[in-house]
Short mmCIF file of C-alpha atoms and ligand atoms in Angstrom, two decimals:
data_model
loop_
_atom_site.label_atom_id
_atom_site.label_comp_id
_atom_site.label_asym_id
_atom_site.label_seq_id
_atom_site.Cartn_x
_atom_site.Cartn_y
_atom_site.Cartn_z
CA MET J 21 11.50 -33.68 6.20
CA ALA J 22 14.43 -35.76 5.00
CA ASN J 23 17.01 -33.86 3.05
CA SER J 24 18.61 -34.92 -0.22
CA PRO J 25 22.42 -35.14 -0.45
CA SER J 26 22.34 -31.63 -1.98
CA GLY J 27 20.64 -30.41 1.21
CA ASP J 28 17.26 -29.27 -0.09
CA SER J 29 14.23 -30.71 1.69
CA VAL J 30 11.54 -32.89 0.12
CA THR J 31 9.03 -30.15 0.85
CA GLY J 32 11.24 -27.59 -0.87
CA ARG J 33 11.49 -29.75 -3.97
CA ILE J 34 7.75 -30.39 -4.06
CA VAL J 35 7.08 -26.65 -3.79
CA ARG J 36 9.54 -25.99 -6.63
CA VAL J 37 7.75 -28.57 -8.80
CA LEU J 38 4.34 -26.99 -8.08
CA GLU J 39 5.68 -23.49 -8.70
CA THR J 40 6.81 -24.35 -12.23
CA PHE J 41 3.12 -24.03 -13.16
CA THR J 42 1.86 -20.52 -13.92
CA THR J 43 -1.40 -19.05 -15.21
CA GLU J 44 0.14 -19.16 -18.71
CA ARG J 45 2.05 -22.44 -18.39
CA THR J 46 -0.64 -24.90 -17.29
CA SER J 47 0.74 -28.14 -18.74
CA GLN J 48 4.31 -29.40 -19.02
CA THR J 49 6.34 -32.52 -19.69
CA VAL J 50 8.21 -34.07 -16.75
CA ALA J 51 11.49 -33.02 -18.41
CA GLU J 52 10.33 -29.39 -18.50
CA ILE J 53 9.24 -29.54 -14.87
CA GLY J 54 12.58 -31.03 -13.84
CA ARG J 55 14.55 -28.39 -15.70
CA ARG J 56 12.48 -25.49 -14.34
CA ALA J 57 12.54 -26.86 -10.78
CA GLY J 58 16.29 -27.50 -10.96
CA LEU J 59 15.92 -31.23 -10.28
CA PRO J 60 17.80 -34.21 -11.72
CA SER J 61 15.67 -36.12 -14.22
CA SER J 62 15.28 -39.21 -12.01
CA THR J 63 14.15 -37.08 -9.06
CA ALA J 64 11.69 -35.19 -11.25
CA HIS J 65 10.18 -38.42 -12.58
CA ARG J 66 9.86 -39.91 -9.10
CA LEU J 67 8.41 -36.78 -7.49
CA VAL J 68 5.93 -36.18 -10.31
CA ALA J 69 4.82 -39.83 -10.18
CA GLU J 70 4.26 -39.55 -6.42
CA LEU J 71 2.37 -36.29 -6.76
CA VAL J 72 0.20 -37.78 -9.54
CA GLU J 73 -0.49 -40.77 -7.28
CA ALA J 74 -1.57 -38.36 -4.52
CA GLY J 75 -3.76 -36.40 -6.95
CA LEU J 76 -1.87 -33.14 -6.53
CA LEU J 77 -0.77 -33.40 -10.17
CA GLU J 78 -2.62 -35.00 -13.11
CA ARG J 79 -1.51 -36.39 -16.47
CA ASP J 80 -3.52 -35.65 -19.59
CA ALA J 81 -3.99 -37.95 -22.59
CA ALA J 82 -0.68 -36.78 -24.08
CA ARG J 83 1.01 -37.52 -20.71
CA ARG J 84 1.63 -33.85 -20.11
CA VAL J 85 1.34 -32.89 -16.47
CA ARG J 86 -1.10 -30.37 -14.95
CA LEU J 87 -2.00 -29.25 -11.45
CA GLY J 88 -4.49 -31.72 -9.98
CA ILE J 89 -8.02 -30.78 -9.12
CA ARG J 90 -7.34 -32.31 -5.70
CA LEU J 91 -4.90 -29.47 -5.09
CA TRP J 92 -7.66 -26.99 -5.85
CA GLU J 93 -9.99 -28.90 -3.54
CA LEU J 94 -7.56 -28.86 -0.63
CA ALA J 95 -6.60 -25.23 -1.20
CA GLY J 96 -10.25 -24.23 -1.18
CA ARG J 97 -11.03 -25.74 2.20
CA GLY J 98 -11.38 -22.95 4.66
CA SER J 99 -8.63 -20.84 3.17
CA ARG J 100 -8.80 -17.11 3.84
CA ALA J 101 -9.18 -16.60 0.09
CA LEU J 102 -12.30 -18.72 -0.16
CA GLY J 103 -14.20 -16.94 2.62
CA LEU J 104 -13.37 -13.58 1.12
CA ARG J 105 -14.35 -14.66 -2.36
CA GLN J 106 -17.65 -16.10 -1.14
CA ALA J 107 -18.52 -12.92 0.75
CA ALA J 108 -17.56 -10.76 -2.23
CA LEU J 109 -19.20 -12.68 -5.09
CA PRO J 110 -22.81 -11.46 -4.74
CA TYR J 111 -21.59 -7.86 -4.62
CA MET J 112 -19.15 -8.41 -7.48
CA GLU J 113 -21.99 -9.81 -9.56
CA ARG J 114 -24.01 -6.67 -8.99
CA VAL J 115 -21.07 -4.46 -10.01
CA GLN J 116 -20.56 -6.65 -13.04
CA ALA J 117 -24.24 -6.51 -14.08
CA ARG J 118 -24.34 -2.74 -13.81
CA VAL J 119 -20.93 -1.72 -15.13
CA ARG J 120 -20.65 -4.54 -17.71
CA GLU J 121 -16.86 -4.52 -17.72
CA HIS J 122 -14.31 -6.63 -15.81
CA THR J 123 -14.67 -6.84 -12.01
CA GLN J 124 -11.78 -8.20 -9.88
CA LEU J 125 -11.05 -9.03 -6.26
CA ALA J 126 -7.41 -9.01 -5.13
CA VAL J 127 -5.44 -9.47 -1.92
CA LEU J 128 -1.91 -8.48 -0.92
CA GLU J 129 0.27 -11.58 -1.09
CA HIS J 130 4.05 -11.59 -0.77
CA GLY J 131 4.53 -8.12 -2.23
CA GLU J 132 2.12 -8.50 -5.14
CA ALA J 133 -1.60 -8.25 -5.88
CA LEU J 134 -3.01 -11.78 -6.10
CA PHE J 135 -6.37 -12.00 -7.91
CA LEU J 136 -8.93 -14.26 -6.23
CA GLU J 137 -11.79 -13.65 -8.64
CA ARG J 138 -12.55 -12.00 -11.94
CA LEU J 139 -15.94 -11.57 -13.62
CA SER J 140 -16.16 -10.42 -17.24
CA SER J 141 -18.70 -9.72 -19.96
CA PRO J 142 -18.22 -11.17 -23.43
CA ALA J 143 -18.12 -7.62 -24.83
CA ALA J 144 -15.76 -6.20 -22.18
CA GLY J 145 -12.45 -4.64 -23.24
CA ALA J 146 -8.84 -5.75 -22.71
CA ASN J 147 -7.77 -7.16 -19.32
CA ILE J 148 -4.60 -9.04 -18.45
CA THR J 149 -5.83 -10.05 -14.97
CA ARG J 150 -6.11 -13.82 -14.41
CA ILE J 151 -7.73 -15.64 -11.50
CA ALA J 152 -4.82 -16.86 -9.34
CA GLY J 153 -2.59 -14.50 -11.31
CA ARG J 154 -0.54 -11.66 -9.88
CA LEU J 155 0.22 -8.06 -10.83
CA PRO J 156 2.76 -5.64 -9.36
CA LEU J 157 1.49 -3.42 -6.53
CA ASN J 158 2.74 -0.21 -8.13
CA ALA J 159 1.03 -0.91 -11.46
CA SER J 160 -2.49 -2.33 -11.11
CA SER J 161 -5.27 -0.24 -9.58
CA SER J 162 -5.92 -3.06 -7.07
CA GLY J 163 -2.24 -3.18 -6.22
CA LEU J 164 -2.10 0.58 -5.63
CA VAL J 165 -5.02 0.34 -3.19
CA LEU J 166 -3.49 -2.66 -1.41
CA LEU J 167 -0.15 -0.88 -1.15
CA ALA J 168 -1.77 2.35 0.12
CA TYR J 169 -3.32 0.48 3.05
CA ALA J 170 -0.52 -2.06 3.60
CA PRO J 171 1.34 -2.21 6.93
CA ASP J 172 4.07 0.48 6.98
CA ASP J 173 6.98 -1.96 6.85
CA GLU J 174 5.54 -3.78 3.84
CA ARG J 175 4.87 -0.50 1.99
CA GLU J 176 8.42 0.70 2.69
CA ARG J 177 9.84 -2.58 1.38
CA VAL J 178 7.99 -2.10 -1.91
CA LEU J 179 8.87 1.61 -2.13
CA ALA J 180 12.55 0.69 -1.70
CA GLY J 181 12.26 -0.92 -5.14
CA PRO J 182 12.77 -2.15 -7.68
CA LEU J 183 9.42 -0.84 -8.99
CA PRO J 184 8.65 -2.69 -12.23
CA ALA J 185 7.17 -0.81 -15.21
CA VAL J 186 4.31 -2.80 -16.76
CA SER J 187 3.52 0.04 -19.19
CA PRO J 188 5.19 3.39 -19.95
CA GLU J 189 2.62 4.99 -17.62
CA THR J 190 3.29 2.79 -14.57
CA VAL J 191 4.52 4.92 -11.65
CA THR J 192 8.08 3.76 -10.94
CA ASP J 193 9.40 6.84 -9.13
CA PRO J 194 9.26 6.19 -5.35
CA ALA J 195 8.43 9.81 -4.42
CA GLU J 196 5.63 9.99 -6.98
CA LEU J 197 4.30 6.62 -5.84
CA ARG J 198 4.36 7.74 -2.21
CA ALA J 199 2.29 10.82 -3.09
CA ARG J 200 -0.11 8.68 -5.08
CA LEU J 201 -0.60 6.32 -2.14
CA ALA J 202 -1.28 9.23 0.22
CA ALA J 203 -3.93 10.49 -2.22
CA ILE J 204 -5.53 7.03 -2.28
CA ARG J 205 -5.73 6.97 1.54
CA ARG J 206 -7.23 10.48 1.48
CA ASP J 207 -9.79 9.78 -1.28
CA GLY J 208 -10.51 6.10 -0.60
CA TYR J 209 -10.11 5.06 -4.25
CA VAL J 210 -7.79 5.15 -7.24
CA VAL J 211 -8.35 5.77 -10.93
CA ALA J 212 -5.30 4.49 -12.82
CA PRO J 213 -5.40 5.13 -16.57
CA GLY J 214 -2.82 3.30 -18.67
CA SER J 215 -0.86 1.95 -15.72
CA ILE J 216 -1.10 -1.64 -16.97
CA GLU J 217 -2.08 -1.15 -20.62
CA ALA J 218 -2.50 2.05 -22.62
CA VAL J 219 -6.02 1.03 -23.66
CA SER J 220 -7.54 0.63 -20.20
CA THR J 221 -8.21 2.37 -16.90
CA GLY J 222 -8.33 0.52 -13.59
CA VAL J 223 -10.59 1.85 -10.84
CA ALA J 224 -10.20 0.30 -7.38
CA VAL J 225 -11.44 0.72 -3.81
CA PRO J 226 -10.38 -0.89 -0.52
CA VAL J 227 -12.49 -3.65 1.05
CA ARG J 228 -12.50 -3.72 4.86
CA ARG J 229 -13.53 -6.38 7.32
CA GLY J 230 -16.39 -4.54 9.05
CA SER J 231 -14.90 -1.21 10.08
CA GLY J 232 -11.52 -2.89 10.61
CA PRO J 233 -8.46 -3.34 8.41
CA VAL J 234 -8.36 -3.42 4.62
CA VAL J 235 -8.36 -7.06 3.54
CA ALA J 236 -8.75 -6.77 -0.23
CA ALA J 237 -9.17 -4.46 -3.21
CA LEU J 238 -12.17 -4.46 -5.52
CA SER J 239 -11.62 -3.09 -9.01
CA VAL J 240 -13.07 -2.68 -12.46
CA VAL J 241 -11.08 -2.42 -15.67
CA LEU J 242 -12.69 0.04 -18.10
CA PRO J 243 -11.80 1.15 -21.61
CA ARG J 244 -9.30 3.99 -21.26
CA ASP J 245 -11.63 6.92 -21.86
CA ALA J 246 -14.84 5.54 -20.32
CA PRO J 247 -16.43 7.64 -17.55
CA THR J 248 -15.42 6.38 -14.12
CA ALA J 249 -17.92 8.00 -11.72
CA GLY J 250 -20.67 5.37 -12.11
CA ALA J 251 -18.23 2.48 -11.70
CA LEU J 252 -16.71 4.10 -8.63
CA GLU J 253 -20.13 4.49 -7.03
CA GLU J 254 -20.90 0.80 -7.68
CA LEU J 255 -17.50 -0.28 -6.30
CA ARG J 256 -17.99 1.74 -3.12
CA ALA J 257 -21.46 0.31 -2.52
CA ALA J 258 -20.13 -3.21 -3.14
CA ALA J 259 -17.14 -2.73 -0.82
CA ALA J 260 -19.48 -1.53 1.94
CA GLY J 261 -21.67 -4.61 1.43
CA ILE J 262 -18.70 -6.98 1.52
CA ALA J 263 -17.38 -5.27 4.67
CA ARG J 264 -20.72 -5.83 6.41
CA SER J 265 -20.84 -9.50 5.45
CA LEU J 266 -17.23 -10.06 6.59
CA ARG J 267 -17.82 -8.48 10.00
C1 PHB F 307 -5.75 -2.38 -13.24
O1 PHB F 307 -6.11 -2.95 -12.21
O2 PHB F 307 -5.39 -1.20 -13.22
C2 PHB F 307 -5.72 -3.12 -14.52
C3 PHB F 307 -5.65 -4.50 -14.52
C4 PHB F 307 -5.62 -5.19 -15.73
C5 PHB F 307 -5.66 -4.49 -16.93
C6 PHB F 307 -5.74 -3.11 -16.93
C7 PHB F 307 -5.77 -2.42 -15.72
O3 PHB F 307 -5.62 -5.17 -18.10
#
């Protein structure tokens, strides 16, 4: 890719533009995009116009810019996330129907838990998880499971810190976290009350590909003091079903 006089590549600038969008910040003006991506105004206008032309970005009626549905279309084609989500959905729906709280599927992605799917009931309690959103590995129940089964070098990188505190109950002490992860590998699940929010408890299990490596975490978010045994049983049955269909 051709480089600009400042030395950053076209691809790098496009990625910076796309990354200014978050699960909370879904529409922006071109000026906001340019500022957040660290681009001169003229470059931001030109790049955004080109990306709109290509369908990777879209403009709404107020000329604010959003991620284009074409980007979603391309990302969905044969990505590892899509196959996993498709295999998991029927089992997630069963968990959801029986537990009637939030059910999530997450994968380990660049040192965080990335959520591929979330099912919820209208009456379900609090949950900050967003589809295509991320949570720290040391805080969310899914993250703890993903970290417990992560390759050694990746786990050590996370344990070396910093370990962010999402709530006062998030485990941020490396030694305590290490012990917690060993317990997860021993038990095959985690129950994490208050680790993200005081009002809820995350329960998560690993999802394997057949009898092979852990490829995802399946979790439910329950009200803090709800019983967890029934949900855990459903999660385990679902994870076994997903593992068989991924084989
Ligand atoms: C969790 O996975 O532990 C979790 C996620 C989102 C919440 C609460 C708990 O809002």
